[in-house]
Short mmCIF file of C-alpha atoms and ligand atoms in Angstrom, two decimals:
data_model
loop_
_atom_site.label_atom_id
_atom_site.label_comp_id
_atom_site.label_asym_id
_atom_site.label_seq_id
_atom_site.Cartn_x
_atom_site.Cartn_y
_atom_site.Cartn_z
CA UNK A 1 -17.27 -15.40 -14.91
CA UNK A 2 -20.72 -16.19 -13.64
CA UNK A 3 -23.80 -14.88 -14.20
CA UNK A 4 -26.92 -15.33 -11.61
CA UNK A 5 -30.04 -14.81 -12.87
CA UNK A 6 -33.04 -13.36 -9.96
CA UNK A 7 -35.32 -16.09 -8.81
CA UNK A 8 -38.21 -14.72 -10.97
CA UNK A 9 -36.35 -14.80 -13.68
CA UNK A 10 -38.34 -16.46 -17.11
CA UNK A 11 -36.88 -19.07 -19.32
CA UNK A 12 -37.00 -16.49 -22.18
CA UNK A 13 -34.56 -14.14 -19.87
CA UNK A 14 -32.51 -17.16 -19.18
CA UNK A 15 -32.22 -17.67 -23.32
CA UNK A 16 -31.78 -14.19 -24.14
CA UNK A 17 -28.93 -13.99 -21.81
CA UNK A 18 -27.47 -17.38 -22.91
CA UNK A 19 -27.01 -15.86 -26.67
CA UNK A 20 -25.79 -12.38 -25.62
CA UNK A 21 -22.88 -14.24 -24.01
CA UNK A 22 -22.83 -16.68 -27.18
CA UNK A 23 -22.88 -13.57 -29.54
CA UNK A 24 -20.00 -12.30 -27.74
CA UNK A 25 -17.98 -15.43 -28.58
CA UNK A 26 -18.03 -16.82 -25.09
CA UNK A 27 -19.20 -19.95 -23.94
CA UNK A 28 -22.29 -20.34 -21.97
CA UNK A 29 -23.10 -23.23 -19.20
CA UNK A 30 -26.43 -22.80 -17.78
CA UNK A 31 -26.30 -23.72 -13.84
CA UNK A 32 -29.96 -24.42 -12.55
CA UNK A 33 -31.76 -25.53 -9.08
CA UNK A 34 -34.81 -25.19 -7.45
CA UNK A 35 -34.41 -21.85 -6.94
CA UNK A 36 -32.62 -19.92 -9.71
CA UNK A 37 -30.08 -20.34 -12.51
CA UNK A 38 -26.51 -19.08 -12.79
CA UNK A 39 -24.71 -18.89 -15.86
CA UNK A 40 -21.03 -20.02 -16.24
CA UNK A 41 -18.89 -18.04 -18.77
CA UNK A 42 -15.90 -19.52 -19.95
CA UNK A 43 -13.47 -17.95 -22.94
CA UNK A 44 -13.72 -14.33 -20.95
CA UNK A 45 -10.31 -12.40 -21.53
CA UNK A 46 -11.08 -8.69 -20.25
CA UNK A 47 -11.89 -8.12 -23.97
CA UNK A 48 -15.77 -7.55 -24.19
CA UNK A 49 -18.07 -5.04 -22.50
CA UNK A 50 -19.57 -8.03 -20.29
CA UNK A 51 -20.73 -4.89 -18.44
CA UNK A 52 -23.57 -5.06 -21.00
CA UNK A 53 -24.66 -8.95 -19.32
CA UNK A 54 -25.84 -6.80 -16.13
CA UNK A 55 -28.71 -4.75 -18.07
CA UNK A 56 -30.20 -7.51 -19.36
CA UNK A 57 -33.38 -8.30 -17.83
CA UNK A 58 -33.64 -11.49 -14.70
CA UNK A 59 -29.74 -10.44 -14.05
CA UNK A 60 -29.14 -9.99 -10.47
CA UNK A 61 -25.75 -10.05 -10.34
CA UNK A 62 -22.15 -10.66 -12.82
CA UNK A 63 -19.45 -12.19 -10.99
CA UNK A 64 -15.90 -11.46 -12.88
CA UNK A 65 -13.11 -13.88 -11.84
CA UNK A 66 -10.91 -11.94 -14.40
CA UNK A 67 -11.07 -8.75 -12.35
CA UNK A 68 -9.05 -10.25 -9.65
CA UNK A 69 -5.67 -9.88 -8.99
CA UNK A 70 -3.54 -12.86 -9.89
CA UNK A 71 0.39 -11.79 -10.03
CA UNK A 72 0.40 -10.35 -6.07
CA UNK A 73 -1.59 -13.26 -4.98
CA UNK A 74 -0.38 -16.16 -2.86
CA UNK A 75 -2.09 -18.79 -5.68
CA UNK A 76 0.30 -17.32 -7.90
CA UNK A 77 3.35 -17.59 -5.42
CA UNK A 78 2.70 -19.39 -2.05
CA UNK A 79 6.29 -18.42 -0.42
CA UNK A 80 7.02 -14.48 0.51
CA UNK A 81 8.30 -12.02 -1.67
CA UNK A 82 11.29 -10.66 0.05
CA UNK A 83 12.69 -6.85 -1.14
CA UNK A 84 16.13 -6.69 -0.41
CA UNK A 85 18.21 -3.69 0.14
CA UNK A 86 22.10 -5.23 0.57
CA UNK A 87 21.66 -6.71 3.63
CA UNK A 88 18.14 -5.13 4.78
CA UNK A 89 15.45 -7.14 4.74
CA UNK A 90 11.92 -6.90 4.32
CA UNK A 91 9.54 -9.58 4.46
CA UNK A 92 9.16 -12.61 5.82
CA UNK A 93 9.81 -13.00 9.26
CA UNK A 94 12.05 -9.66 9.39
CA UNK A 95 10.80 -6.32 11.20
CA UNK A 96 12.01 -3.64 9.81
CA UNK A 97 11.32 0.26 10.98
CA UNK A 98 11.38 2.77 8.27
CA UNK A 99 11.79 5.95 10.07
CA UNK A 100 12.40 10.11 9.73
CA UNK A 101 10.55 13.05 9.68
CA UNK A 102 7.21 13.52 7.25
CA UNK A 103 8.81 15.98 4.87
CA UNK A 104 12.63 17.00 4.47
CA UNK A 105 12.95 20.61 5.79
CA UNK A 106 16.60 21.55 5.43
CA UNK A 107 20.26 19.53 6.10
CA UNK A 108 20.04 20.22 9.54
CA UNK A 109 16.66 18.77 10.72
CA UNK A 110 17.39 15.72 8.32
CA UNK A 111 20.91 15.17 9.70
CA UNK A 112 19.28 15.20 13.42
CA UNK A 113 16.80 13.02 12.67
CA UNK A 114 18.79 10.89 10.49
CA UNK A 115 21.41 10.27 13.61
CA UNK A 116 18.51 9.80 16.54
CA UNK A 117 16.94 6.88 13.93
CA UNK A 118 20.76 4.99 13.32
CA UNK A 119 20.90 4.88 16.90
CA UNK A 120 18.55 3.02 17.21
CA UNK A 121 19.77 0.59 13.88
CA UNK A 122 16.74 1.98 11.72
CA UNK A 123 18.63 1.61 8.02
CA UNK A 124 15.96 3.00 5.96
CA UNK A 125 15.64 6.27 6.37
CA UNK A 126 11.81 8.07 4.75
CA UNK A 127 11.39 11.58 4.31
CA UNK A 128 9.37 13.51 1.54
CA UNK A 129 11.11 15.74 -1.00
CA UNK A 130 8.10 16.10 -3.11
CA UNK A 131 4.80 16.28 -0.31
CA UNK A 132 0.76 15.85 -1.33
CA UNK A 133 -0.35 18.49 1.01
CA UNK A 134 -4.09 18.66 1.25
CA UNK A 135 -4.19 22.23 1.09
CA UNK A 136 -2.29 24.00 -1.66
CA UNK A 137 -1.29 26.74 0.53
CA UNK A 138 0.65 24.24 3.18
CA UNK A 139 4.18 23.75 2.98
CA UNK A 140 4.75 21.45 -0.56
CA UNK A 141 8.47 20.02 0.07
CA UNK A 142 12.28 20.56 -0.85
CA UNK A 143 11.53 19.09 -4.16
CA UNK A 144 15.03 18.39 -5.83
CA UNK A 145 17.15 19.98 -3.21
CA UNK A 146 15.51 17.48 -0.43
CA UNK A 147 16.14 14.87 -2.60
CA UNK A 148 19.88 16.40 -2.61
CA UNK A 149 19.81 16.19 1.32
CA UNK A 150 18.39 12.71 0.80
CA UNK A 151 21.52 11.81 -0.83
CA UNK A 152 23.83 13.35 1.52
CA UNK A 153 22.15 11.62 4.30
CA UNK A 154 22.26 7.91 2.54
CA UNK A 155 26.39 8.58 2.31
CA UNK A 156 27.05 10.45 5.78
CA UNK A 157 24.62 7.70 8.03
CA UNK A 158 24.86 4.64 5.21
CA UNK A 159 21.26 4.97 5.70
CA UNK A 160 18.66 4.02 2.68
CA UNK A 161 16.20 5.69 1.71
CA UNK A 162 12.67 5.71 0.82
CA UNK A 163 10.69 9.03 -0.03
CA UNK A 164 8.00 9.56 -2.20
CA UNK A 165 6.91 10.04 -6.33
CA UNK A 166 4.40 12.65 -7.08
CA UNK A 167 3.76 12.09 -10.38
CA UNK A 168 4.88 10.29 -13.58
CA UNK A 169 7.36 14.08 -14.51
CA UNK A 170 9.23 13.36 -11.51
CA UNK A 171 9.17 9.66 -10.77
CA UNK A 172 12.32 8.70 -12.35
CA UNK A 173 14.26 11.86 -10.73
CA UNK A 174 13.07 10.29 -7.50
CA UNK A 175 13.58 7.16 -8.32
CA UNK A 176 17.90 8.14 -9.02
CA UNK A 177 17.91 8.98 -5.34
CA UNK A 178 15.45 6.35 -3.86
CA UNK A 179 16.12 3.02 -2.60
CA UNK A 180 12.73 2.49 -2.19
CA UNK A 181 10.18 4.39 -4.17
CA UNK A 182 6.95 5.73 -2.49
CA UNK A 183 3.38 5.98 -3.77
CA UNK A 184 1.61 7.62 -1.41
CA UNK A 185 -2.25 6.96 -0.41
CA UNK A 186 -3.53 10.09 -2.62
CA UNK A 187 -2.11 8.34 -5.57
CA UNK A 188 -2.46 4.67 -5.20
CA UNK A 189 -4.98 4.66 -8.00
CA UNK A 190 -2.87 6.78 -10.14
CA UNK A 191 -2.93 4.47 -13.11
CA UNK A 192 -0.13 6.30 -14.81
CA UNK A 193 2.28 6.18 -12.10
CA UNK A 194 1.84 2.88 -11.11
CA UNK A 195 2.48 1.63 -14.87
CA UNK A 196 5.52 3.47 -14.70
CA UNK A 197 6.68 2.19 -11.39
CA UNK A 198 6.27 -1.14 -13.07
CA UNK A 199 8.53 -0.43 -15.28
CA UNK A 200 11.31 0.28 -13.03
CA UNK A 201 14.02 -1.67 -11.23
CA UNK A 202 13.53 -0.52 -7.71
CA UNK A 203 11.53 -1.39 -5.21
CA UNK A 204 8.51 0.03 -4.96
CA UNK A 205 6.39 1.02 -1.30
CA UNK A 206 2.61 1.22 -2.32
CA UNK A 207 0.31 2.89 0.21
CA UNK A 208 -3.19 1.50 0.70
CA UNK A 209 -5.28 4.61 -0.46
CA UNK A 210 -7.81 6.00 2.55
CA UNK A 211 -10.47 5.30 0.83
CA UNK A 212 -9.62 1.73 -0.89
CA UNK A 213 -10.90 -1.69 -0.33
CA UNK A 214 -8.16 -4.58 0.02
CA UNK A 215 -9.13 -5.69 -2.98
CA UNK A 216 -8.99 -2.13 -4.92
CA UNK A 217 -5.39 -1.69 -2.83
CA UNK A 218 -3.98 -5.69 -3.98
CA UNK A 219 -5.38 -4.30 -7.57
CA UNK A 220 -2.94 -1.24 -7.76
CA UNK A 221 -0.35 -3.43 -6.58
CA UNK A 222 -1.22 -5.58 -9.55
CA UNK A 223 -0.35 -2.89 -12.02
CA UNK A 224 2.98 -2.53 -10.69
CA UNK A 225 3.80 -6.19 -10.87
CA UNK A 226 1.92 -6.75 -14.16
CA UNK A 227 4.40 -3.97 -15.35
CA UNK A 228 7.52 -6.12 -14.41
CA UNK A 229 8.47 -4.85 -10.85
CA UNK A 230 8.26 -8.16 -8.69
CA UNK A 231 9.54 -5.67 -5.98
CA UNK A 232 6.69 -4.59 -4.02
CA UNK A 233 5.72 -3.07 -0.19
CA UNK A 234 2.65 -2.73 0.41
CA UNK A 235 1.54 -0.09 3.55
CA UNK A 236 -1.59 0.31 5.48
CA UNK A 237 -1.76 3.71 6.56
CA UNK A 238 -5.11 3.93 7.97
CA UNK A 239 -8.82 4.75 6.15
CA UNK A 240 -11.37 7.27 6.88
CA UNK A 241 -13.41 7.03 9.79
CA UNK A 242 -17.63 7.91 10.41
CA UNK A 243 -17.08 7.71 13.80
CA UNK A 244 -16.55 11.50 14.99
CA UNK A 245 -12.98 11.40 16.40
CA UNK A 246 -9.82 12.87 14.73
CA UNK A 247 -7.48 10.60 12.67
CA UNK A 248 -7.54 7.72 10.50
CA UNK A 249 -8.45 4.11 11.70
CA UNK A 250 -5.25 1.70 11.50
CA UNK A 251 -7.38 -1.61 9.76
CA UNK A 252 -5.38 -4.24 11.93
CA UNK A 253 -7.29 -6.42 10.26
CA UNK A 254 -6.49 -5.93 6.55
CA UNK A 255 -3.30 -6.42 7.49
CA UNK A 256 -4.40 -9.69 8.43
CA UNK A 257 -5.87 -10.08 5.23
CA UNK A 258 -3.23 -8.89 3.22
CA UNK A 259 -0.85 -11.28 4.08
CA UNK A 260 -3.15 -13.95 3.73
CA UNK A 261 -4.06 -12.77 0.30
CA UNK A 262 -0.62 -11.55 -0.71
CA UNK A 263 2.99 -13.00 -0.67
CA UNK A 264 4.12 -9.08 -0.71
CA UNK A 265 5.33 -8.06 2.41
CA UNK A 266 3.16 -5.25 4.33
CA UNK A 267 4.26 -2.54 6.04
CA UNK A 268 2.09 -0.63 9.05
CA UNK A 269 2.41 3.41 9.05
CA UNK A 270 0.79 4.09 12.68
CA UNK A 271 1.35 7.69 12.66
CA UNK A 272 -0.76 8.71 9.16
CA UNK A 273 -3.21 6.16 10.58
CA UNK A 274 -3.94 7.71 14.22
CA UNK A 275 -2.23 11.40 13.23
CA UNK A 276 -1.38 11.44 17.05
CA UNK A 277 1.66 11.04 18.56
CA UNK A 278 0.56 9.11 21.73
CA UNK A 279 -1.04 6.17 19.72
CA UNK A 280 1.71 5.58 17.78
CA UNK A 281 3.22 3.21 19.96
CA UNK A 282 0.54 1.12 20.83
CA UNK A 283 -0.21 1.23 17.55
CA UNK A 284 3.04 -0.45 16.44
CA UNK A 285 2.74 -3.25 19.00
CA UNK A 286 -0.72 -4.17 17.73
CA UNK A 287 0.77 -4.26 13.52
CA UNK A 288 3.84 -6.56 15.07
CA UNK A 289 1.38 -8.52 16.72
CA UNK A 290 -1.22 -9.03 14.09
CA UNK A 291 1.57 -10.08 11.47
CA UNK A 292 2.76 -6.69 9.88
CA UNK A 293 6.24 -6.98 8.23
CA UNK A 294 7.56 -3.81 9.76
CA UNK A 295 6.65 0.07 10.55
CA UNK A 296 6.93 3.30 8.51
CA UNK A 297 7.15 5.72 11.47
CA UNK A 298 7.56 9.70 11.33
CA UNK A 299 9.96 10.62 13.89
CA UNK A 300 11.14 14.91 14.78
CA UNK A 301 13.52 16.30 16.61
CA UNK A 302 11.55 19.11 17.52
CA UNK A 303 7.65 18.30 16.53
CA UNK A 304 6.02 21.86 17.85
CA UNK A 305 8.37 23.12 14.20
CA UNK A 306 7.44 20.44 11.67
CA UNK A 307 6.36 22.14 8.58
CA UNK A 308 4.15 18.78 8.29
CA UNK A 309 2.93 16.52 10.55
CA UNK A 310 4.40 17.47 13.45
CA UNK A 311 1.20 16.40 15.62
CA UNK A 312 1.66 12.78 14.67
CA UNK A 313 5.50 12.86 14.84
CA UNK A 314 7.39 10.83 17.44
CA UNK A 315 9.67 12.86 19.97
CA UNK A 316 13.16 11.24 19.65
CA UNK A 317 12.80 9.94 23.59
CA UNK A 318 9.36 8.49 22.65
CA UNK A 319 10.53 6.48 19.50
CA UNK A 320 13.67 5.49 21.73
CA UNK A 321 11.37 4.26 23.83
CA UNK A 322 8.50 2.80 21.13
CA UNK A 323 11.79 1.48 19.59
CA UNK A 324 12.84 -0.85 23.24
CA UNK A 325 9.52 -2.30 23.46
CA UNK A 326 9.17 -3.53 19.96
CA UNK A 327 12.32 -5.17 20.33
CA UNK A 328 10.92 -6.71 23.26
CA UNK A 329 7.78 -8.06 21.64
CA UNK A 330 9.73 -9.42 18.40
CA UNK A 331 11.42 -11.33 20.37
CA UNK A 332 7.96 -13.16 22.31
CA UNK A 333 7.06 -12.96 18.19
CA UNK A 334 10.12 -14.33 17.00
CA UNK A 335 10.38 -11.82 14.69
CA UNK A 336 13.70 -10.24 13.66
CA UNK A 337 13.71 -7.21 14.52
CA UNK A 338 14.99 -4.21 12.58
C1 LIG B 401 3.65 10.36 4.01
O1 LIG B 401 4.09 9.20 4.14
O2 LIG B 401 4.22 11.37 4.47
C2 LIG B 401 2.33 10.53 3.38
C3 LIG B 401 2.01 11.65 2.74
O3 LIG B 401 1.54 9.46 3.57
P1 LIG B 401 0.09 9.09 2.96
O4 LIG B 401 0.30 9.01 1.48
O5 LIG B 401 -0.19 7.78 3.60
O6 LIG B 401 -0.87 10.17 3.38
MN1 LIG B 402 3.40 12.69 6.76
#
């Protein structure tokens, strides 16, 4: 931890700062120049209100190594985590699409959908059982009984399948018909749930909240692993916009970062991110090209009915389509796709 002192700060400040930190049983090591002094702090464990340090008068600023994230980083593990699912991989130099309607609506749209994605070789199927719906009067999911179509569709299209936990009640209900767990943006600073996640033994697909820095998003992800669940996805699924235009913004660029800063592999969701069919495409092609490690893609057979997101869902022609041209561009990305 360091501690920088303002430029007018006094010699007395200086002192009186030097024996809070020595009061707190820390070790102090005064840094000055010309200009100003900084104030390394060694001993720090996350154990005292250092918070404190920052009222103290001639502090500009408290700089907390500790508050990093250390577990998901690639300092702490230079070669990517791959998740596994049999033979499915994600991670790595794999490109794997993740793909089926927003929420599960009855046996017969998830069979549909479930056959148009196999065509195509998607083997992980999504679709929500249990939904976050902004408005409490929107359509809120199956609940149990989608997770019973869920199951019917993993034996019928030996598809796997990744849908979402609510909340820490139902997380381990989900989790005995998930392959993959979700977390979905609303919740990705759910401390509870993550903790729990942590504690289980499948993998887990973390959604960067809309709101959340990379740092805040590689943070939640922390939890999980600092739980003991090495088995993490992480998903960028768009952040709020000022400009005045409908959607999300897809943040190529943290996806960038992410796998810079992370070993765990990172997933794109282009439809939550533009909430419009027609960009969904492009979309994709920009996350392969930037470095994503695969799409999580909502896909209808018949949008104009969805009970959610039908705006943003693909029409099966168009993900046929979206689906040839990614293969296309894995290939100029050597990228193995799906
Ligand atoms: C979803 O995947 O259907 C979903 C609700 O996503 P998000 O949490 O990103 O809004
Ligand atoms: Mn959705």
């Amino acid at each position: 931890m360091l501690v920088v002192m303002d430029n007018t700060a006094t010699p007395e400040m200086v002192e009186r700062v030097r024996e809070e930190i020595t009061r707190m049983g820390l070790s102090a090591h005064p840094l000055t120049d010309r200009n100003r002094t900084a104030i390394g702090v060694t001993g720090y464990n996350g154990n005292v209100a250092v918070e404190r340090l920052r009222t103290l008068d001639g502090v500009r600023e408290v700089i907390r190594y500790g508050d990093r994230y250390h577990l998901v980083s690639r300092e702490h593990q230079p070669e990517d985590t791959i998740v596994t699912l049999d033979d499915i991989v994600i991670g790595g130099d794999h490109f794997p699409v993740l793909a089926g309607p927003c929420s599960i609506e009855s046996r017969d749209q998830a069979f549909r959908i479930a056959e148009i994605v196999a065509e195509e070789g998607v083997r992980v199927f999504r679709g929500g059982a249990f939904k976050p719906r902004t408005s409490p009067y929107s359509f809120q999911g199956l609940g149990e009984a989608g997770l019973e179509i869920l199951a019917e569709v993993r034996e019928q299209f030996n598809l796997r399948i990744v849908t979402e936990a609510m909340d820490t009640e139902s997380i381990e209900l989900v989790a005995e018909t998930a392959d993959i767990i979700q977390i979905g943006s609303r919740n990705m600073q759910n401390y509870s749930l993550l903790k729990k996640a942590g504690k289980l033994r499948k993998p887990v697909l973390l959604k960067r909240g809309m709101a959340a820095t990379v740092q805040e998003f590689l943070l939640a992800a922390e939890y999980i692993l600092d739980g003991g669940n090495a088995e993490v996805i992480l998903c960028e699924r768009g952040i709020r916009m000022v400009a005045n235009r409908p959607g999300n913004m897809l943040d190529l660029a943290s996806i960038i970062d992410l796998t810079r800063l992370s070993h765990l592999p990172v997933l794109a969701d282009p439809s939550h991110a533009s909430e419009e069919r027609s960009k969904v495409a492009p979309l994709s092609r920009a996350a392969l090209a930037v470095g994503a490690n695969g799409l999580l893609v909502e896909v209808h057979h018949e949008p104009g009915q969805a009970l959610s997101d039908g705006a943003q869902a693909l029409t099966p022609d168009g993900f046929r389509e979206m689906m040839t041209e990614l293969r296309r561009l894995a290939v100029a990305l050597n990228k193995e796709f799906v």
